[in-house]
Amino acid sequence: MPKYVSWIAIALFALAALLPLIFMVAGSLVVDGRVSLSNYRTLLSDSGQRALLFNSVLLAFGVALGACLIGAPLAFLLQRTDLVFKNYLRYAYLLTLLIPPYMSAVAWIHRLGRYQWLNQFFVNMLGKDEAVLSVYNLPAAIFVLTLYYFPFITLMVESGLQTMNHRLEEAGSLCASPATVLRRITLPLIYPYLASGAIFVFIFAITEYGVPALLGLNVYTVVIFAHFSAYYNEAAATASAMPLVAITVTLVVLQRQLMGNRSYVTMESHTAHPSRIRLGKWQGLGLTFSLCIISLSVVVPIVDLLIGAGSLSTYQVALKTAERQIISSFLLSAVAATLIVILALFIAYFIEKSPGRGGSTIDLLTVLPFAFPATVLGIGLIKTWNRPLTQFIYGTYGIIVIALIARFIPFTIRVISSTLKSLSKNLEEAAGLSEPRWTRNFWKILVPLSRPGLIAGWVIAFILSSGEIGATLLVAPPGEATLPIRIHTLLHYGASKIVCALCVIAIIMTFLPVAILVSCLRRLRKFEGYV
């Protein structure tokens, strides 16, 4: 493939994701038309920034720790033990990703709302002024986000367990107990995957807007949005985000160093299958742990939303209320996911075929947007595209598609890169000798061999796009909105039944195409001998 094709994709990525961030950082240094650090001096002199930073870091650390404590043991149970029903459990825990965090928060708010009598009992009994059972606090936000992000840890650790050298474990088991092998061999080998997954979750949590905003937390993403909405001062809003950005950028660089040339997601395993640990009398405990996690993250939120919605008449009202938003959300997510996969394929190909400094630099640049909060990216997109010459994009759904591309292409590039790493270079070189036209080789060889990664990348991009609210809430054209924005708006008007119904509709809307594609991927992998 000619390099200019990849460079076009890289240029489009820079236009969508990097240029807004550059505008934002540069704009924060300009006050009244002159270069000034006054925004940063104000930031440093503000005593409230310490509490803001503490709350944000505590939220992210709590979520990352909780996700590791749940996700890593679950990955080990699914990969290395004879746990019953584990094939079904593997699909069940992934259903968590179909329920955006703010929808889980809505479900838990509704659940605790049914226990007001219990709150009143404790208030009268203990003499407290505040409710004992409340979801409007930091621990509740950590709980909700942990139950959403733990699958990222499970996926990363599973990938590490699949790709590690199992012969080291077999050799260790000859002279040591299983516990010693786990502590001295297995854990050190999967540590980069676990640490990398924890960093991913930390960044996701610290840049999350929906749940903290819904639960009224005083964290950076909420304050940045409020600051911009109230005063329309993007320079001050950007400056206030810089401590957060400094932390996340540092973690992104650290994450790249940890992973090196490792794969983020394993599409197939080339190593011998390790021996399975027999759980024996611990079988019940392992199954109970797995079912409890899946119940809390999937079953309970969906059941609460169904109860909250009530009768079918509520769904009829919800469909009439948000019919346009439902259709537009589905189409925008599908279009954005398709464009993300196309751009990510060309960029990932360039990174994998450029082992020198050029590929490494592009790899780092493609990760940087991941480090910026969605609200900051949204402000940057406004500053970049809200101009007379670009109103044909800014005033339409096109700006939402650009926002979704900028938000989620970094993760999709990592997924597709994992697939390209496993492809044999000999096939492409042999094809180049027999057929010099790169377009034919691209469609006949590269795309078919990359289909598992392309499908997985599309599914991830579609799921994340369907639930995005931080950036799209800022850039959505006047009078237009996505389904998450409509839900966010209705929440403030107290329309709880309609909100629950719309959440159920959104989950179904995301589940159906994902189920079809996952089924296709499974059939494809069986056909090609991967499983």
Short mmCIF file of C-alpha atoms in Angstrom, two decimals, residues 63-65 67-69 71-73 152-161 186-204 250-260 264:
data_model
loop_
_atom_site.label_atom_id
_atom_site.label_comp_id
_atom_site.label_asym_id
_atom_site.label_seq_id
_atom_site.Cartn_x
_atom_site.Cartn_y
_atom_site.Cartn_z
CA VAL A 63 -12.57 2.81 39.81
CA ALA A 64 -9.23 1.45 38.54
CA LEU A 65 -8.62 -0.45 41.79
CA ALA A 67 -12.00 -2.86 38.21
CA CYS A 68 -8.71 -4.71 38.83
CA LEU A 69 -10.08 -6.51 41.90
CA GLY A 71 -11.70 -8.01 36.34
CA ALA A 72 -8.41 -9.83 36.97
CA PRO A 73 -9.86 -12.74 39.01
CA PHE A 152 -11.56 -3.72 29.99
CA ILE A 153 -9.37 -5.25 32.70
CA THR A 154 -10.77 -8.72 32.02
CA LEU A 155 -10.12 -8.41 28.28
CA MET A 156 -6.56 -7.18 28.80
CA VAL A 157 -5.68 -9.87 31.34
CA GLU A 158 -7.28 -12.56 29.17
CA SER A 159 -5.13 -11.36 26.28
CA GLY A 160 -2.03 -11.63 28.46
CA LEU A 161 -2.95 -15.11 29.66
CA THR A 186 2.11 -15.94 35.92
CA LEU A 187 1.54 -12.59 37.64
CA PRO A 188 4.87 -11.05 36.50
CA LEU A 189 4.14 -12.13 32.91
CA ILE A 190 0.65 -10.61 32.83
CA TYR A 191 1.60 -7.53 34.88
CA PRO A 192 2.05 -5.27 31.80
CA TYR A 193 -1.46 -6.16 30.64
CA LEU A 194 -2.98 -5.63 34.08
CA ALA A 195 -1.16 -2.33 34.64
CA SER A 196 -1.99 -1.14 31.13
CA GLY A 197 -5.65 -2.02 31.63
CA ALA A 198 -5.67 -0.20 34.97
CA ILE A 199 -4.24 2.91 33.30
CA PHE A 200 -6.90 2.71 30.59
CA VAL A 201 -9.64 2.50 33.21
CA PHE A 202 -8.09 5.31 35.28
CA ILE A 203 -8.10 7.61 32.24
CA PHE A 204 -11.64 6.59 31.26
CA THR A 250 1.82 11.01 31.60
CA LEU A 251 -0.22 7.85 32.09
CA VAL A 252 -0.71 7.43 28.33
CA VAL A 253 3.06 7.53 27.78
CA LEU A 254 3.58 5.09 30.66
CA GLN A 255 0.93 2.78 29.22
CA ARG A 256 2.71 2.73 25.85
CA GLN A 257 5.97 1.83 27.55
CA LEU A 258 4.31 -1.00 29.47
CA MET A 259 2.65 -2.55 26.43
CA GLY A 260 5.51 -2.05 23.99
CA TYR A 264 -4.21 -5.20 23.33
#
